[in-house]
Short mmCIF file of C-alpha atoms in Angstrom, two decimals:
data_model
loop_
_atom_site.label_atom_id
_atom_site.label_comp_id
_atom_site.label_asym_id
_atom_site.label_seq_id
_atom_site.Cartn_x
_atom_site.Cartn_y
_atom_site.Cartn_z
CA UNK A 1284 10.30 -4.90 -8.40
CA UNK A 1285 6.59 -3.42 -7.61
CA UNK A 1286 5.29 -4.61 -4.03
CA UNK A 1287 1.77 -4.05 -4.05
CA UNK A 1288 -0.46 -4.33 -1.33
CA UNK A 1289 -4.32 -4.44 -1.93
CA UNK A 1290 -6.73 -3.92 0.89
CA UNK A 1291 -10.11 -4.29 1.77
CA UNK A 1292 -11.42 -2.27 4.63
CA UNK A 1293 -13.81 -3.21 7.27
CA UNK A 1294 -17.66 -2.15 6.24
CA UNK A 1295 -18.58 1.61 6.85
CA UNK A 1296 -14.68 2.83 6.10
CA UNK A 1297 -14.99 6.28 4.65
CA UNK A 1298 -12.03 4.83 2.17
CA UNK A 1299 -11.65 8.37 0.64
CA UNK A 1300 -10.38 10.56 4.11
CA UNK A 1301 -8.05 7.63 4.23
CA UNK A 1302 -6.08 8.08 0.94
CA UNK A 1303 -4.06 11.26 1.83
CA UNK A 1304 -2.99 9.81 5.22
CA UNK A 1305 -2.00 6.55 3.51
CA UNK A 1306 -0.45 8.45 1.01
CA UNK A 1307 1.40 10.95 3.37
CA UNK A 1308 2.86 7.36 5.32
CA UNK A 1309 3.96 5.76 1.94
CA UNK A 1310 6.19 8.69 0.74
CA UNK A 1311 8.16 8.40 3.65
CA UNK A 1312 9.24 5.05 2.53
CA UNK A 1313 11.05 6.82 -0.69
CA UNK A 1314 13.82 8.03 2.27
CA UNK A 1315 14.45 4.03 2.55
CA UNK A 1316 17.47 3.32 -0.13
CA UNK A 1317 16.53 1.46 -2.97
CA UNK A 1318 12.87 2.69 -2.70
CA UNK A 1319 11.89 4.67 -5.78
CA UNK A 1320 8.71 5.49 -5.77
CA UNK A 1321 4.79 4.89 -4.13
CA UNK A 1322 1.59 4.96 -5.66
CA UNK A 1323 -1.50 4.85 -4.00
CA UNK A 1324 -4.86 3.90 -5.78
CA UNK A 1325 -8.70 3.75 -4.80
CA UNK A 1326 -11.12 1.37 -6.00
CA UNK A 1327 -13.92 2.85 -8.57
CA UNK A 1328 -16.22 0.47 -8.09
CA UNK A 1329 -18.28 0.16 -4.98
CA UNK A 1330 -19.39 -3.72 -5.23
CA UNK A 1331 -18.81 -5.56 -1.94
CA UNK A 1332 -16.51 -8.15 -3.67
CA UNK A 1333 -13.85 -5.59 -4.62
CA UNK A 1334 -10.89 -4.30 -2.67
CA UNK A 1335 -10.73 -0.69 -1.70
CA UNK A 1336 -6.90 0.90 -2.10
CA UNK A 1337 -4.09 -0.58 -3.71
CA UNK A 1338 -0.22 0.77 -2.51
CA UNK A 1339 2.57 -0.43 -5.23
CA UNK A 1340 5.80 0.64 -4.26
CA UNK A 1341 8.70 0.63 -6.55
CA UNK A 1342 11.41 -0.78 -5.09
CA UNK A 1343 14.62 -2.88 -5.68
CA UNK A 1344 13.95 -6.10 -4.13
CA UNK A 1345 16.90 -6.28 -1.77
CA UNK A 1346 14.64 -2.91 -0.31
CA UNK A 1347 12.14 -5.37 0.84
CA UNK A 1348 13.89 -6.16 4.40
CA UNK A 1349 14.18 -2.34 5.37
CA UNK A 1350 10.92 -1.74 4.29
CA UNK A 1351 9.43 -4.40 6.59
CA UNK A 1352 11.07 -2.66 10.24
CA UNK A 1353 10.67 0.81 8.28
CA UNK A 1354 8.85 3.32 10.71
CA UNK A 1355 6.42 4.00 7.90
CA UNK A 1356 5.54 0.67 7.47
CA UNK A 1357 4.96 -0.43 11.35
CA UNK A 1358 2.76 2.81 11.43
CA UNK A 1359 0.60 2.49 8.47
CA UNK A 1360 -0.05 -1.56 10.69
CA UNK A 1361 -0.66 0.23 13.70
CA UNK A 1362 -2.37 2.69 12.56
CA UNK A 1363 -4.67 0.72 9.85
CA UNK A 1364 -4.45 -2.76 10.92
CA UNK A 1365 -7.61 -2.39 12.98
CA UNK A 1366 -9.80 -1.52 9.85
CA UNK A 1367 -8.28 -4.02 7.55
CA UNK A 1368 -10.60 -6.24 6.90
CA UNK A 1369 -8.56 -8.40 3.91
CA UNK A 1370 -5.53 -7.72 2.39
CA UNK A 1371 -2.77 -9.11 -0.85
CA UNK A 1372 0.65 -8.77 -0.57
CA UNK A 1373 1.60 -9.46 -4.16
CA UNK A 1374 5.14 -9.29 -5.76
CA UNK A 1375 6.62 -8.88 -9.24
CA UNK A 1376 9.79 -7.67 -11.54
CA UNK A 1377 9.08 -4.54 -13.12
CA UNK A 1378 9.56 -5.08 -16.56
CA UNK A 1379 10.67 -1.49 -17.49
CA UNK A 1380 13.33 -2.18 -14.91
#
């Protein structure tokens, strides 16, 4: 399945310093069985009514469960849950699966 979560960040994030450190948390999650791969995006446009950075993570949907107590994953909320403004946790089968 791909989990993707899209976030908006609070108003005056510097969104781009935060993409390698997102992106350095996320590929630790690819040690987590079942996990096969992480993609982080940014936003190109700049218009207040669009998110900022979108994660989708490839995983097998039984994955889900260690994912959610994963060290990774409790970091990146510690870590980024103050600056989260809005986020979308959305779910789907990957078709190419």
């Amino acid at each position: 399945m791909k989990h993707h979560i899209i976030v908006k960040f609070v108003d005056g994030t510097d969104v781009r310093a935060l993409e390698k450190p997102v992106r350095s948390i996320f590929e630790q999650t690819l040690s987590i069985p079942g996990i096969r791969g992480v993609d982080v995006r940014l936003s190109n446009s700049d218009r207040p009514n669009r998110y900022d950075m979108m994660i989708v993570m490839d995983m097998k949907k039984d994955s889900l469960p260690a994912y959610d107590v994963s060290e990774p994953h409790l970091r990146w909320k510690a870590e980024y849950g103050g600056i989260v403004a809005k986020k979308a946790i959305f779910d789907c089968d990957d078709e190419s699966a």
